[in-house]
GROMACS .gro file of C-alpha atoms in nm:
model
  182
    1GLU     CA    1  -0.726   0.934   1.918
    2GLY     CA    2  -0.653   0.658   2.168
    3THR     CA    3  -0.347   0.442   2.184
    4VAL     CA    4  -0.381   0.067   2.144
    5GLU     CA    5  -0.346   0.008   2.519
    6THR     CA    6  -0.602   0.278   2.608
    7ASN     CA    7  -0.851   0.146   2.352
    8ALA     CA    8  -0.795  -0.216   2.459
    9ALA     CA    9  -0.896  -0.122   2.813
   10ALA     CA   10  -1.207   0.056   2.679
   11VAL     CA   11  -1.303  -0.246   2.464
   12THR     CA   12  -1.265  -0.471   2.768
   13ARG     CA   13  -1.488  -0.248   2.980
   14GLU     CA   14  -1.757  -0.250   2.708
   15VAL     CA   15  -1.742  -0.629   2.677
   16GLU     CA   16  -1.766  -0.673   3.053
   17GLU     CA   17  -2.064  -0.437   3.073
   18TYR     CA   18  -2.243  -0.605   2.782
   19HIS     CA   19  -2.184  -0.950   2.930
   20ARG     CA   20  -2.302  -0.834   3.273
   21GLU     CA   21  -2.625  -0.699   3.119
   22THR     CA   22  -2.700  -0.990   2.882
   23GLY     CA   23  -2.495  -1.291   2.989
   24LYS     CA   24  -2.417  -1.349   2.620
   25LYS     CA   25  -2.080  -1.417   2.461
   26ILE     CA   26  -1.980  -1.197   2.170
   27ILE     CA   27  -1.762  -1.184   1.864
   28LEU     CA   28  -1.552  -0.870   1.834
   29ILE     CA   29  -1.534  -0.704   1.492
   30GLY     CA   30  -1.270  -0.441   1.429
   31HIS     CA   31  -1.177  -0.248   1.118
   32SER     CA   32  -0.823  -0.117   1.071
   33LYS     CA   33  -0.682   0.001   1.405
   34GLY     CA   34  -1.004  -0.120   1.566
   35GLY     CA   35  -0.893  -0.475   1.486
   36ILE     CA   36  -0.563  -0.413   1.661
   37ASP     CA   37  -0.745  -0.261   1.961
   38CYS     CA   38  -0.975  -0.565   1.985
   39ALA     CA   39  -0.687  -0.812   1.949
   40ALA     CA   40  -0.498  -0.617   2.216
   41ALA     CA   41  -0.797  -0.642   2.450
   42LEU     CA   42  -0.798  -1.020   2.407
   43ALA     CA   43  -0.423  -1.042   2.464
   44MET     CA   44  -0.393  -0.796   2.752
   45TYR     CA   45  -0.711  -0.891   2.936
   46ASP     CA   46  -0.744  -1.258   2.852
   47ASP     CA   47  -0.865  -1.351   3.201
   48ALA     CA   48  -1.158  -1.108   3.172
   49MET     CA   49  -1.230  -1.180   2.806
   50GLN     CA   50  -1.200  -1.557   2.759
   51ASN     CA   51  -1.541  -1.639   2.907
   52ARG     CA   52  -1.712  -1.347   2.736
   53VAL     CA   53  -1.565  -1.342   2.383
   54VAL     CA   54  -1.583  -1.621   2.126
   55GLY     CA   55  -1.351  -1.463   1.874
   56LEU     CA   56  -1.242  -1.175   1.657
   57ILE     CA   57  -1.306  -1.068   1.299
   58ALA     CA   58  -1.031  -0.827   1.194
   59VAL     CA   59  -1.108  -0.633   0.877
   60GLN     CA   60  -0.817  -0.465   0.696
   61CYS     CA   61  -0.626  -0.464   1.023
   62PRO     CA   62  -0.253  -0.379   1.020
   63TYR     CA   63  -0.182  -0.655   1.271
   64GLY     CA   64   0.184  -0.680   1.171
   65GLY     CA   65   0.226  -0.304   1.129
   66SER     CA   66   0.165  -0.047   0.859
   67PRO     CA   67   0.419   0.067   0.601
   68ILE     CA   68   0.239   0.402   0.574
   69ALA     CA   69   0.247   0.462   0.953
   70THR     CA   70   0.610   0.354   0.968
   71ASP     CA   71   0.715   0.583   0.685
   72LEU     CA   72   0.509   0.883   0.802
   73LEU     CA   73   0.681   0.873   1.141
   74SER     CA   74   1.031   0.811   1.006
   75GLU     CA   75   1.275   1.092   0.943
   76PRO     CA   76   1.245   1.329   0.767
   77LEU     CA   77   0.864   1.299   0.753
   78ALA     CA   78   0.793   1.281   1.128
   79ALA     CA   79   0.807   1.658   1.189
   80LEU     CA   80   0.599   1.726   0.878
   81THR     CA   81   0.341   1.466   0.986
   82THR     CA   82   0.302   1.617   1.334
   83SER     CA   83   0.269   1.970   1.191
   84PHE     CA   84   0.019   1.851   0.932
   85LEU     CA   85  -0.199   1.681   1.197
   86GLU     CA   86  -0.192   1.994   1.414
   87ALA     CA   87  -0.306   2.207   1.119
   88LEU     CA   88  -0.562   1.955   0.994
   89LEU     CA   89  -0.725   1.914   1.335
   90GLY     CA   90  -0.680   2.273   1.453
   91ALA     CA   91  -0.473   2.148   1.744
   92PRO     CA   92  -0.237   2.373   1.937
   93ARG     CA   93   0.124   2.384   1.822
   94GLY     CA   94   0.320   2.114   2.003
   95ASP     CA   95   0.020   1.878   2.027
   96GLY     CA   96   0.140   1.675   1.727
   97ALA     CA   97   0.322   1.416   1.937
   98ARG     CA   98  -0.002   1.328   2.118
   99LEU     CA   99  -0.187   1.314   1.787
  100CYS     CA  100   0.079   1.083   1.641
  101ALA     CA  101   0.072   0.835   1.931
  102PRO     CA  102  -0.207   0.620   1.777
  103ILE     CA  103  -0.020   0.622   1.445
  104ALA     CA  104   0.304   0.529   1.622
  105ASP     CA  105   0.127   0.221   1.761
  106LEU     CA  106   0.088   0.101   1.401
  107THR     CA  107   0.456   0.118   1.304
  108TYR     CA  108   0.638  -0.208   1.247
  109ALA     CA  109   0.868  -0.155   1.547
  110ALA     CA  110   0.579  -0.080   1.784
  111ARG     CA  111   0.368  -0.372   1.659
  112GLN     CA  112   0.652  -0.623   1.694
  113LYS     CA  113   0.732  -0.500   2.045
  114PHE     CA  114   0.364  -0.518   2.145
  115LEU     CA  115   0.309  -0.865   1.993
  116LYS     CA  116   0.615  -1.001   2.171
  117LYS     CA  117   0.481  -0.874   2.503
  118PHE     CA  118   0.112  -0.952   2.437
  119PRO     CA  119   0.066  -1.238   2.187
  120LEU     CA  120  -0.291  -1.311   2.081
  121PRO     CA  121  -0.411  -1.616   2.278
  122GLU     CA  122  -0.469  -1.917   2.052
  123HIS     CA  123  -0.801  -2.015   2.210
  124TYR     CA  124  -0.994  -1.741   2.030
  125ALA     CA  125  -1.142  -1.803   1.686
  126VAL     CA  126  -0.996  -1.537   1.457
  127VAL     CA  127  -1.074  -1.435   1.102
  128SER     CA  128  -0.855  -1.183   0.921
  129PHE     CA  129  -1.007  -1.016   0.615
  130HIS     CA  130  -0.792  -0.822   0.372
  131SER     CA  131  -0.814  -0.659   0.033
  132ALA     CA  132  -0.605  -0.465  -0.214
  133THR     CA  133  -0.646  -0.195  -0.470
  134THR     CA  134  -0.484  -0.171  -0.811
  135SER     CA  135  -0.723   0.077  -0.970
  136PRO     CA  136  -0.603   0.433  -1.034
  137ALA     CA  137  -0.967   0.534  -0.973
  138ALA     CA  138  -0.951   0.423  -0.607
  139GLY     CA  139  -0.910   0.698  -0.352
  140LEU     CA  140  -0.616   0.526  -0.184
  141TRP     CA  141  -0.450   0.405  -0.503
  142PRO     CA  142  -0.157   0.651  -0.466
  143ALA     CA  143  -0.073   0.502  -0.125
  144ALA     CA  144  -0.125   0.146  -0.254
  145SER     CA  145   0.101   0.220  -0.550
  146TYR     CA  146   0.363   0.365  -0.314
  147THR     CA  147   0.353   0.051  -0.097
  148LYS     CA  148   0.382  -0.175  -0.403
  149ASN     CA  149   0.675   0.024  -0.547
  150ARG     CA  150   0.864   0.068  -0.218
  151TYR     CA  151   0.797  -0.267  -0.052
  152GLY     CA  152   0.675  -0.494  -0.331
  153GLU     CA  153   0.353  -0.567  -0.140
  154ASP     CA  154  -0.010  -0.542  -0.245
  155SER     CA  155  -0.217  -0.324  -0.013
  156ASP     CA  156  -0.551  -0.154   0.032
  157GLY     CA  157  -0.369   0.179   0.045
  158LEU     CA  158  -0.300   0.172   0.418
  159VAL     CA  159  -0.249  -0.194   0.507
  160ALA     CA  160  -0.034  -0.443   0.318
  161ARG     CA  161  -0.196  -0.783   0.272
  162CYS     CA  162   0.094  -0.957   0.445
  163ASP     CA  163   0.042  -0.739   0.755
  164ALA     CA  164  -0.335  -0.795   0.765
  165SER     CA  165  -0.293  -1.171   0.782
  166ILE     CA  166  -0.302  -1.273   1.149
  167PRO     CA  167  -0.100  -1.587   1.231
  168GLY     CA  168  -0.328  -1.881   1.307
  169ALA     CA  169  -0.638  -1.702   1.176
  170VAL     CA  170  -0.872  -1.803   0.899
  171ASP     CA  171  -0.753  -1.574   0.621
  172VAL     CA  172  -1.021  -1.423   0.396
  173ARG     CA  173  -0.871  -1.263   0.089
  174LEU     CA  174  -1.099  -1.043  -0.117
  175ASP     CA  175  -0.972  -1.053  -0.473
  176SER     CA  176  -1.205  -0.788  -0.613
  177GLU     CA  177  -1.113  -0.419  -0.606
  178GLN     CA  178  -1.143  -0.262  -0.260
  179ASP     CA  179  -0.929  -0.003  -0.091
  180HIS     CA  180  -0.913   0.066   0.282
  181ALA     CA  181  -1.189   0.328   0.271
  182ASP     CA  182  -1.440   0.119   0.071
   0.00000   0.00000   0.00000
């Protein structure tokens, strides 16, 4: 439920506590939005993190943004998305905007604005792992097919490969079938 900035602060607190207890450096591993939250912690709190964190492994992370998030929060789908989340989660009417905030952080516009303000420091070792699905049997194949047809990009159903590739990172590309939920 947390925004990228809220989660980045929480990740930083956890790293600081772990380091205080053990004295050990760590490697952050984040899947999907968790990869963005970890990268944001490194960028926003570099002074606190640089002596405690060796690097980041981002797995299926929409670092550059997500076409699905962008489209779900674009008109005319935005109102439908907020209503759907309220119904799905049993949230009070009008709570959809709060529920959509973490999704809004994944839109292309929000990611570009954030990355301009908080670029990932180059001194961290970073690995970006990404996959794609082309199988109609995959649970997220409809979303992957949508992304391919609309944007011409291969995806795991939620994250396009081009957006999961972090500049300057070692890029690990899984060529076997795997969607975002696998």
